[in-house]
Coordinates of C-alpha atoms and ligand atoms in Angstrom, one line a residue:
M1 CA -28.7 -20.9 10.3
K2 CA -27.0 -18.1 8.7
I3 CA -23.4 -18.3 7.9
S4 CA -21.0 -16.1 6.0
N5 CA -20.3 -16.5 2.3
T6 CA -16.6 -17.2 2.8
L7 CA -17.1 -19.7 5.4
T8 CA -19.9 -21.4 3.4
Q9 CA -17.7 -21.6 0.4
A10 CA -14.9 -23.0 2.5
F11 CA -17.1 -25.5 4.1
G12 CA -18.5 -26.4 0.7
L13 CA -15.1 -27.6 -0.3
L14 CA -14.8 -29.8 2.7
L15 CA -18.3 -31.0 3.6
P16 CA -21.5 -32.3 2.3
L17 CA -24.3 -29.7 2.6
S18 CA -26.2 -31.6 5.3
A19 CA -23.3 -31.4 7.8
A20 CA -23.4 -29.2 10.9
V21 CA -21.3 -26.6 9.2
Q22 CA -20.2 -24.4 12.1
A23 CA -18.7 -27.4 13.9
K24 CA -16.0 -28.2 11.3
E25 CA -12.7 -26.7 10.9
Y26 CA -11.9 -24.8 7.7
S27 CA -8.8 -23.8 5.8
R28 CA -8.1 -20.0 5.6
S29 CA -5.5 -20.6 2.8
E30 CA -8.0 -22.2 0.5
V31 CA -10.2 -19.1 0.2
C32 CA -7.2 -16.9 -0.8
Q33 CA -7.6 -16.6 -4.6
P34 CA -6.2 -16.1 -7.1
N35 CA -2.9 -15.4 -5.3
H36 CA -1.9 -17.4 -2.2
P37 CA -0.7 -16.0 1.0
F38 CA 3.1 -15.6 1.4
K39 CA 3.0 -18.3 4.0
P40 CA 0.1 -20.8 4.6
L41 CA -2.5 -19.5 7.0
P42 CA -3.2 -21.8 9.9
G43 CA -6.6 -23.5 9.8
S44 CA -9.5 -22.8 12.1
Q45 CA -10.5 -25.3 14.7
A46 CA -14.0 -26.6 15.0
R47 CA -16.5 -24.6 17.2
T48 CA -18.8 -26.7 19.2
R49 CA -20.8 -24.3 21.5
T50 CA -22.9 -21.3 20.8
C51 CA -23.5 -18.3 23.1
H52 CA -25.9 -15.5 22.4
V53 CA -25.1 -12.0 23.5
A54 CA -28.0 -10.5 25.5
N55 CA -28.9 -6.9 24.7
H56 CA -30.8 -4.1 26.4
G57 CA -31.9 -2.7 23.1
D58 CA -32.5 0.8 24.6
G59 CA -29.1 2.3 24.2
R60 CA -27.8 1.1 27.6
D61 CA -24.3 -0.4 27.5
D62 CA -24.1 -4.1 26.5
S63 CA -20.3 -4.5 26.9
A64 CA -20.6 -6.6 30.0
N65 CA -23.0 -9.0 28.1
V66 CA -20.3 -9.3 25.4
L67 CA -17.6 -10.2 27.8
S68 CA -19.7 -12.7 29.7
A69 CA -20.6 -14.5 26.4
L70 CA -17.0 -14.5 25.3
K71 CA -15.9 -16.0 28.6
Q72 CA -18.5 -18.7 28.3
C73 CA -17.8 -19.6 24.7
N74 CA -14.0 -18.9 24.5
N75 CA -12.0 -22.0 23.7
G76 CA -14.1 -23.6 21.0
G77 CA -17.4 -21.7 20.8
K78 CA -19.2 -19.1 18.8
V79 CA -20.6 -15.9 20.2
V80 CA -23.6 -14.6 18.3
F81 CA -24.9 -11.0 18.1
D82 CA -28.4 -11.8 17.0
A83 CA -29.9 -10.5 13.8
D84 CA -32.5 -7.7 14.2
K85 CA -31.0 -6.8 17.6
K86 CA -29.3 -3.5 18.3
Y87 CA -26.3 -3.6 20.7
T88 CA -24.7 -0.6 22.3
I89 CA -21.1 -0.7 23.4
G90 CA -20.3 2.0 25.9
K91 CA -17.1 0.6 27.4
A92 CA -13.7 -0.2 25.9
L93 CA -13.5 -4.0 25.4
D94 CA -10.3 -5.8 25.9
M95 CA -10.7 -9.0 23.9
T96 CA -7.0 -10.0 23.7
F97 CA -7.6 -13.2 25.7
L98 CA -9.5 -15.0 22.9
K99 CA -8.7 -18.4 21.6
H100 CA -10.5 -20.6 19.1
V101 CA -13.6 -18.5 19.1
D102 CA -15.9 -16.9 16.6
L103 CA -17.8 -13.7 16.9
E104 CA -20.8 -13.9 14.5
I105 CA -22.2 -10.4 14.1
Q106 CA -25.7 -10.6 12.7
G107 CA -27.1 -7.6 14.5
H108 CA -26.2 -3.9 14.6
V109 CA -23.4 -3.1 17.0
Q110 CA -23.0 0.6 17.7
F111 CA -20.4 2.4 19.9
S112 CA -21.8 5.0 22.2
D113 CA -21.3 8.7 21.4
D114 CA -19.7 9.6 24.8
T115 CA -16.7 11.3 23.3
D116 CA -15.3 12.2 26.8
Y117 CA -15.5 8.6 28.0
W118 CA -13.8 7.2 24.8
Q119 CA -11.0 9.7 24.8
E120 CA -10.2 8.8 28.4
N121 CA -10.7 5.0 28.1
S122 CA -10.1 3.9 24.5
F123 CA -7.0 1.6 24.0
K124 CA -3.9 3.8 23.5
Q125 CA -1.9 2.1 20.7
I126 CA 1.0 4.7 21.0
F127 CA 1.8 4.6 17.2
Q128 CA 0.6 7.9 15.7
N129 CA -1.6 8.4 18.8
A130 CA -3.9 5.7 17.5
T131 CA -6.7 4.7 19.9
T132 CA -9.2 1.9 19.4
F133 CA -12.8 1.2 20.8
F134 CA -11.8 -2.4 21.4
Q135 CA -8.9 -4.7 20.8
I136 CA -9.1 -8.3 19.6
G137 CA -6.1 -10.5 20.1
G138 CA -5.1 -14.1 20.9
E139 CA -5.3 -17.1 18.6
D140 CA -7.6 -18.4 16.0
V141 CA -10.4 -15.8 16.1
N142 CA -13.0 -15.3 13.4
V143 CA -15.3 -12.3 13.2
Y144 CA -18.0 -12.3 10.5
G145 CA -21.7 -11.9 9.8
E146 CA -24.2 -9.9 7.9
G147 CA -24.4 -7.3 10.6
T148 CA -22.6 -4.1 11.1
L149 CA -20.1 -2.4 13.4
D150 CA -21.1 1.2 13.6
G151 CA -18.6 3.8 15.0
N152 CA -21.2 6.5 15.5
G153 CA -18.7 8.8 13.7
Q154 CA -20.8 11.9 13.2
V155 CA -20.3 13.3 16.7
W156 CA -16.5 12.7 16.2
Y157 CA -16.5 14.4 12.7
D158 CA -18.1 17.5 14.2
L159 CA -15.9 17.5 17.3
Y160 CA -12.7 17.1 15.3
A161 CA -13.6 20.2 13.3
E162 CA -13.6 22.1 16.5
D163 CA -10.4 20.5 17.9
P164 CA -8.0 18.6 15.8
L165 CA -6.1 17.2 18.8
I166 CA -9.0 15.0 20.1
L167 CA -8.3 11.3 20.1
R168 CA -10.8 9.7 17.7
P169 CA -11.1 5.9 18.2
I170 CA -10.4 3.5 15.4
L171 CA -13.5 1.3 14.8
V172 CA -11.6 -2.1 14.7
G173 CA -8.4 -2.9 16.6
I174 CA -6.7 -6.2 15.8
V175 CA -3.8 -6.2 18.2
G176 CA -1.7 -9.3 18.9
L177 CA -3.8 -11.8 17.0
N178 CA -2.2 -14.9 15.5
G179 CA -4.5 -16.7 13.1
G180 CA -7.9 -15.2 12.3
T181 CA -10.5 -14.4 9.6
I182 CA -12.3 -11.1 9.7
G183 CA -15.2 -10.7 7.3
P184 CA -17.6 -10.7 5.7
L185 CA -18.5 -7.7 7.8
N186 CA -20.0 -4.2 7.3
L187 CA -18.1 -1.3 8.9
R188 CA -19.8 2.1 9.1
Y189 CA -19.0 5.6 10.4
S190 CA -15.6 5.1 11.9
P191 CA -14.4 8.2 13.8
Q192 CA -11.1 7.8 12.0
W193 CA -9.2 4.8 10.5
Y194 CA -11.5 1.8 10.1
Q195 CA -9.1 -1.0 11.0
F196 CA -5.8 -1.0 12.8
V197 CA -3.8 -4.3 12.7
A198 CA -0.8 -4.4 15.0
N199 CA 1.5 -7.1 16.4
S200 CA -0.5 -9.7 14.4
S201 CA 0.2 -12.5 12.0
N202 CA -1.6 -15.0 9.8
V203 CA -4.8 -12.9 9.5
L204 CA -7.2 -12.9 6.6
F205 CA -9.6 -10.0 5.9
D206 CA -12.2 -11.2 3.4
G207 CA -15.3 -9.4 2.3
I208 CA -15.1 -6.2 4.3
D209 CA -17.6 -3.5 3.3
I210 CA -16.6 0.0 4.4
S211 CA -18.6 3.2 4.1
G212 CA -19.8 6.1 6.2
Y213 CA -20.0 9.7 5.1
S214 CA -20.5 12.8 7.2
S215 CA -24.0 14.3 7.1
S216 CA -22.7 17.7 8.2
E217 CA -20.3 20.1 6.5
N218 CA -17.5 18.6 8.6
E219 CA -15.9 15.9 6.5
A220 CA -15.1 12.4 7.9
K221 CA -11.3 12.7 7.9
N222 CA -8.5 10.1 8.1
T223 CA -10.8 7.2 7.4
D224 CA -8.2 4.8 6.2
G225 CA -9.5 1.3 5.4
W226 CA -6.6 -0.6 7.0
D227 CA -3.5 0.5 8.7
L228 CA -1.0 -2.4 9.2
Y229 CA 1.8 -2.0 11.7
R230 CA 4.3 -4.6 13.1
S231 CA 2.5 -7.4 11.4
T232 CA 3.3 -10.3 9.1
N233 CA 1.5 -12.6 6.7
V234 CA -1.8 -10.8 6.3
V235 CA -4.2 -11.1 3.4
I236 CA -6.8 -8.5 2.5
Q237 CA -9.2 -9.4 -0.3
N238 CA -12.6 -9.1 -1.9
S239 CA -13.6 -5.9 -0.2
V240 CA -15.3 -2.7 -1.1
I241 CA -14.0 0.5 0.5
N242 CA -15.8 3.9 0.2
N243 CA -13.7 6.3 2.3
G244 CA -11.7 9.4 2.3
D245 CA -8.1 8.4 3.1
D246 CA -5.7 5.5 2.3
C247 CA -7.6 2.5 1.1
V248 CA -4.9 0.3 2.6
S249 CA -1.7 1.6 4.3
F250 CA 1.4 -0.3 5.2
K251 CA 3.0 1.4 8.2
P252 CA 6.4 0.4 9.8
N253 CA 7.4 -3.2 10.1
V254 CA 5.0 -4.9 7.8
T255 CA 6.1 -8.0 5.8
D256 CA 4.5 -10.6 3.6
I257 CA 1.2 -8.9 2.8
L258 CA -1.2 -9.9 0.0
V259 CA -3.9 -7.5 -1.1
Q260 CA -6.2 -8.6 -3.9
N261 CA -9.5 -7.9 -5.5
L262 CA -10.4 -4.6 -3.9
H263 CA -12.8 -1.8 -5.1
C264 CA -11.6 1.4 -3.6
N265 CA -13.5 4.7 -4.0
G266 CA -12.6 8.2 -2.7
S267 CA -9.3 7.2 -1.2
H268 CA -5.7 8.1 -1.2
G269 CA -4.7 4.8 -2.8
I270 CA -2.9 1.7 -1.6
S271 CA 0.0 3.3 0.3
V272 CA 3.4 2.2 1.6
G273 CA 4.1 4.7 4.4
S274 CA 4.7 7.3 5.3
L275 CA 7.9 5.9 6.6
G276 CA 11.1 7.5 8.0
Q277 CA 9.3 10.1 9.9
Y278 CA 11.1 9.7 13.2
P279 CA 14.9 10.0 13.4
G280 CA 16.5 7.0 15.1
E281 CA 13.7 4.6 14.1
V282 CA 14.1 1.8 11.5
D283 CA 11.0 1.2 9.4
I284 CA 10.7 -1.8 7.2
V285 CA 8.0 -2.7 4.6
Q286 CA 9.0 -5.8 2.7
N287 CA 7.3 -8.4 0.4
V288 CA 4.0 -6.9 -0.6
L289 CA 1.8 -8.0 -3.5
V290 CA -1.1 -5.8 -4.5
Y291 CA -3.1 -7.4 -7.2
N292 CA -6.3 -6.5 -9.2
I293 CA -7.4 -3.2 -7.7
S294 CA -10.1 -0.9 -9.0
M295 CA -9.4 2.6 -7.8
F296 CA -12.0 5.4 -8.3
N297 CA -12.1 9.0 -7.3
A298 CA -8.7 9.0 -5.5
S299 CA -5.7 11.1 -5.1
D300 CA -3.4 8.1 -5.9
G301 CA -3.5 4.6 -7.2
A302 CA -0.2 3.0 -6.0
R303 CA 1.8 5.1 -3.6
I304 CA 5.1 4.9 -1.7
K305 CA 5.8 7.8 0.6
V306 CA 9.1 8.2 2.4
W307 CA 10.4 11.2 4.4
P308 CA 13.8 12.7 3.3
G309 CA 16.9 12.6 5.5
G310 CA 16.6 16.1 6.8
S311 CA 13.6 17.4 8.7
A312 CA 10.6 18.6 6.8
A313 CA 7.2 20.1 7.6
M314 CA 4.2 18.9 5.6
S315 CA 2.0 21.1 7.8
T316 CA 1.9 22.4 11.3
D317 CA 0.7 19.1 12.7
L318 CA 2.7 16.8 10.3
Q319 CA 6.5 17.1 10.5
G320 CA 9.3 14.6 10.4
G321 CA 12.1 13.1 8.4
G322 CA 15.5 11.5 9.1
G323 CA 14.4 8.0 10.0
S324 CA 16.0 5.0 8.3
G325 CA 14.8 1.7 6.9
L326 CA 13.9 -0.2 3.8
V327 CA 11.0 -0.6 1.4
K328 CA 11.8 -3.7 -0.7
N329 CA 10.0 -6.2 -3.0
I330 CA 6.7 -4.4 -3.5
T331 CA 4.6 -5.4 -6.5
Y332 CA 1.5 -3.6 -7.8
D333 CA 0.1 -5.9 -10.5
G334 CA -3.2 -4.9 -12.1
M335 CA -4.9 -1.7 -11.3
T336 CA -7.8 0.0 -13.1
I337 CA -8.2 3.6 -12.3
D338 CA -10.8 6.3 -13.0
N339 CA -10.6 9.9 -11.8
V340 CA -7.4 9.3 -9.9
D341 CA -4.8 12.2 -9.7
Y342 CA -1.6 10.1 -9.9
A343 CA -1.8 6.5 -11.1
I344 CA 1.6 6.0 -9.4
E345 CA 3.3 8.2 -6.9
V346 CA 6.7 7.4 -5.3
T347 CA 8.4 10.0 -3.3
Q348 CA 11.4 10.1 -1.0
C349 CA 10.7 13.8 -0.5
Y350 CA 7.5 13.5 1.5
G351 CA 6.8 16.6 3.4
Q352 CA 9.7 18.5 1.8
K353 CA 8.5 20.9 -0.9
N354 CA 12.0 22.3 -1.6
L355 CA 13.6 19.6 -3.8
T356 CA 17.0 21.2 -3.4
L357 CA 16.8 20.6 0.3
C358 CA 15.5 17.1 -0.3
N359 CA 18.5 16.3 -2.5
E360 CA 20.9 17.8 -0.1
F361 CA 19.8 15.4 2.7
P362 CA 18.8 12.3 0.9
S363 CA 16.5 9.8 2.5
K364 CA 18.0 7.2 4.8
L365 CA 15.2 4.9 3.8
A366 CA 16.1 2.9 0.7
I367 CA 13.5 1.8 -1.9
E368 CA 14.4 -1.3 -3.8
D369 CA 12.9 -3.9 -6.1
I370 CA 9.6 -2.2 -6.9
V371 CA 7.3 -3.4 -9.7
F372 CA 4.3 -1.5 -11.2
K373 CA 2.6 -3.4 -14.0
N374 CA -0.6 -3.7 -15.9
F375 CA -2.2 -0.3 -15.0
K376 CA -4.9 1.1 -17.1
G377 CA -7.5 3.9 -17.0
V378 CA -7.9 7.6 -16.9
T379 CA -6.6 10.1 -14.3
S380 CA -8.4 13.1 -13.0
G381 CA -6.2 15.5 -15.0
K382 CA -5.3 17.3 -11.9
R383 CA -1.6 16.6 -12.4
D384 CA -1.6 17.3 -16.1
P385 CA 0.5 16.6 -18.1
D386 CA 1.7 14.0 -15.6
V387 CA -0.2 10.8 -14.8
G388 CA 2.5 9.7 -12.3
M389 CA 5.7 10.6 -10.6
I390 CA 8.7 8.8 -9.2
V391 CA 10.9 11.1 -7.2
C392 CA 13.9 9.8 -5.4
S393 CA 16.1 12.0 -3.2
S394 CA 19.3 10.4 -4.6
P395 CA 20.0 7.5 -7.0
D396 CA 22.0 5.8 -4.2
V397 CA 18.9 5.1 -2.2
C398 CA 16.5 4.0 -5.0
S399 CA 17.2 1.0 -7.1
N400 CA 15.4 -1.4 -9.4
I401 CA 12.1 0.4 -9.8
K402 CA 10.3 -1.0 -12.8
A403 CA 7.1 0.2 -14.5
S404 CA 5.7 -1.8 -17.4
N405 CA 2.4 -2.0 -19.4
I406 CA 1.2 1.3 -17.9
D407 CA -1.7 2.3 -20.1
V408 CA -2.9 5.4 -18.3
V409 CA -3.9 8.7 -19.7
S410 CA -5.4 11.9 -18.5
P411 CA -8.8 13.1 -19.8
D412 CA -6.8 15.3 -22.3
G413 CA -4.7 12.4 -23.5
D414 CA -1.5 13.3 -21.6
D415 CA 0.6 10.4 -20.3
Q416 CA 3.8 11.8 -18.8
F417 CA 5.7 10.8 -15.7
T418 CA 8.1 13.0 -13.6
C419 CA 11.1 11.0 -12.6
T420 CA 14.0 12.2 -10.7
N421 CA 17.1 10.4 -9.5
V422 CA 15.8 7.2 -10.8
S423 CA 16.3 5.3 -14.1
L424 CA 13.1 3.8 -15.3
L425 CA 13.5 0.5 -17.0
Ligands
NAG501 C1 3.2 -4.5 20.2 O1 4.2 -5.2 20.9 C2 5.2 -4.4 21.5 C3 6.3 -5.3 22.1 O2 5.7 -6.2 22.9 C4 4.5 -3.5 22.5 O3 5.5 -2.6 23.0 C5 3.4 -2.6 21.8 O4 2.8 -1.9 22.8 C6 2.4 -3.6 21.2 N1 1.3 -2.8 20.5 C7 1.5 -2.0 19.5 C8 0.3 -1.4 19.0 O5 2.6 -1.7 19.0
NAG502 C1 0.2 12.9 19.7 O1 -0.5 14.0 20.2 C2 0.3 15.0 20.8 C3 -0.6 16.0 21.4 O2 -1.9 16.0 20.9 C4 1.2 15.6 19.7 O3 2.0 16.6 20.3 C5 2.1 14.5 19.2 O4 2.8 15.0 18.1 C6 1.2 13.4 18.6 N1 2.1 12.3 18.3 C7 2.1 11.7 17.1 C8 3.0 10.6 16.9 O5 1.3 12.0 16.2
NAG503 C1 11.1 -2.4 13.1 O1 12.1 -3.4 12.8 C2 13.4 -2.9 13.0 C3 14.4 -4.0 12.4 O2 14.1 -5.2 13.1 C4 13.7 -2.5 14.4 O3 15.0 -2.0 14.6 C5 12.6 -1.5 14.8 O4 12.8 -1.2 16.2 C6 11.2 -2.0 14.6 N1 10.3 -0.9 14.8 C7 9.1 -1.1 15.4 C8 8.3 0.1 15.6 O5 8.8 -2.2 15.9
NAG504 C1 -10.7 -8.5 -9.6 O1 -11.5 -8.0 -8.5 C2 -12.9 -7.9 -8.7 C3 -13.5 -7.3 -7.5 O2 -13.0 -6.0 -7.3 C4 -13.4 -9.3 -9.1 O3 -14.8 -9.1 -9.4 C5 -12.7 -9.9 -10.2 O4 -13.1 -11.2 -10.4 C6 -11.2 -9.9 -9.9 N1 -10.5 -10.4 -11.1 C7 -9.5 -11.4 -11.0 C8 -8.8 -11.7 -12.3 O5 -9.3 -11.9 -10.0
NAG505 C1 -17.3 7.5 -4.2 O1 -16.5 8.6 -3.8 C2 -17.0 9.8 -4.1 C3 -16.0 10.9 -3.9 O2 -15.5 10.8 -2.6 C4 -18.3 10.0 -3.4 O3 -18.9 11.3 -3.7 C5 -19.3 8.9 -3.8 O4 -20.4 9.0 -3.0 C6 -18.6 7.6 -3.5 N1 -19.5 6.5 -4.0 C7 -20.0 5.6 -3.1 C8 -20.8 4.5 -3.8 O5 -20.0 5.7 -1.9
NAG506 C1 8.8 -10.9 -3.3 O1 7.4 -10.9 -3.5 C2 6.9 -11.9 -4.3 C3 5.4 -11.6 -4.5 O2 5.2 -10.4 -5.3 C4 7.1 -13.2 -3.7 O3 6.6 -14.2 -4.6 C5 8.6 -13.4 -3.4 O4 8.8 -14.6 -2.7 C6 9.1 -12.3 -2.6 N1 10.6 -12.4 -2.5 C7 11.2 -12.8 -1.4 C8 12.7 -12.8 -1.4 O5 10.5 -13.0 -0.3
NAG507 C1 -16.9 8.6 -8.3 O1 -17.4 9.9 -7.9 C2 -18.5 10.3 -8.7 C3 -18.8 11.7 -8.3 O2 -18.9 11.8 -6.9 C4 -19.6 9.4 -8.5 O3 -20.7 9.7 -9.3 C5 -19.2 8.0 -8.9 O4 -20.2 7.0 -8.6 C6 -17.9 7.6 -8.1 N1 -17.5 6.2 -8.5 C7 -17.7 5.2 -7.7 C8 -17.1 3.9 -8.3 O5 -18.3 5.2 -6.6
NAG508 C1 15.4 25.6 -1.0 O1 16.6 25.3 -0.3 C2 17.8 25.8 -0.8 C3 19.0 25.2 0.0 O2 18.8 25.4 1.4 C4 17.7 27.4 -0.6 O3 18.9 28.0 -1.1 C5 16.5 27.9 -1.4 O4 16.3 29.2 -1.2 C6 15.2 27.1 -1.0 N1 14.1 27.5 -1.9 C7 13.0 27.9 -1.4 C8 12.0 28.2 -2.5 O5 12.7 28.1 -0.2
NAG509 C1 23.0 12.7 -7.5 C2 22.0 13.2 -8.4 O1 21.9 12.8 -9.6 N1 21.1 14.1 -7.9 C3 20.1 14.7 -8.8 C4 18.7 14.4 -8.2 O2 17.7 15.1 -8.9 C5 17.9 16.5 -8.8 C6 16.7 17.1 -9.5 O3 16.5 16.6 -10.8 C7 19.2 16.9 -9.5 O4 19.3 18.3 -9.4 C8 20.3 16.2 -8.8 O5 21.5 16.4 -9.5

């Protein structure tokens, strides 16, 4: 029997090797190392039945097979996508009814390339027009295996180049899940963001491997690793992310998040925001610990981006500003960078190039109690002589931002920071 590394390790702590491993419960909190989750994660109940997902294997839609296996094995079972089998998902799968069930992905699961169908039928998540191929929600759900979820992204990368208003589905939608472990798992060729986590709590992502580049001249855009929204007590750890946008992004109303031991390459960094884009909305990101990150070939290492109080236009399809809220108690501890434009970038003038205007209408979104420590490495030199910047729109809305033990230089040996309206300690 094949079983994931994490689960094997966890069971190893609790059980003699000869035991029927998949039948025992395990502790999600135990596998969070070296930092522990903000709140203990609920354990996972024993799984006592196994269902195998049948496949056509010839490109015909297998989504009905997935649903029937889930219905059979929900409430205490395990649903297996067999190794060496290819599954095609041609219909949007609503899996928000799950409870105490595992999805073991050993085979190759590919989403169909019918862009018309998916734009019409993918799950509309409203926030930033996000849509997902499927949504997993419920209670105590684990998704893991040596197999792959494949978003068939190429057709989307090419279509997006023709029309930037198409709705590109997110590969993994975790929506309304309380208690779960996702990973180890391989995620490939997502049409846009790889994972969207909303309305969820007590979820551990462990051992996610992300990659998928375009093979045409049309880049794979907006391929964030994770976007967290309206969620609390989430852990993301031990993962490798090769992508072209945020490695991890904390969107509105995300609290108690631990991110540790990631290798990110090609990204826009570990980002809070953007926040404050919509007037009348209150966005909160509070209690985040980001620990031990390796950041390669990126625009940013640690990043906090907040819109100013007045309206600003980043580009024709990205405008905003005027929303309120709070970014508080965010710690970035331990980051090694190589070929990164800014090791640290904090801005309350996101989207507003005219700093006079930004200062005239300071952000209504305060930034407080931020720590950056133990950074080392070499930037790309693109921002020479700066290696970082901390730009607040007014000293009244930025307080207690500390940077210490920042051992970062550019290839030329520069090591400056631009700081406005903030006193660095
Ligand atoms: C989350 O829950 C809220 C409140 O029930 C609901 O309006 C929203 O559609 C849910 N999903 C997302 C992605 O916000
Ligand atoms: C969603 O898409 C519509 C049309 O494509 C666009 O006008 C709108 O600004 C988008 N909304 C967000 C939140 O991005
Ligand atoms: C975020 O939380 C604030 C404060 O509780 C609330 O006012 C706001 O409506 C929430 N926003 C979303 C998108 O859930
Ligand atoms: C930091 O993360 C890397 C994986 O990116 C891991 O190999 C290493 O053991 C971690 N170090 C600590 C101190 O946890
Ligand atoms: C790392 O990112 C760079 C720049 O995006 C890319 O060229 C390279 O292939 C990536 N490395 C891996 C191992 O994917
Ligand atoms: C702030 O975050 C740290 C982790 O960096 C955590 O230990 C602490 O409890 C948080 N503070 C509050 C008030 O939640
Ligand atoms: C960074 O990008 C360069 C050039 O594309 C590539 O050779 C290198 O392997 C990348 N680093 C990582 C860690 O993938
Ligand atoms: C920036 O805004 C100020 C205040 O409105 C205005 O006087 C100035 O011309 C603007 N600068 C540029 C470069 O647009
Ligand atoms: C209130 C205050 O100190 N505002 C300053 C913010 O930073 C800009 C740019 O350095 C200054 O011009 C403002 O005086």
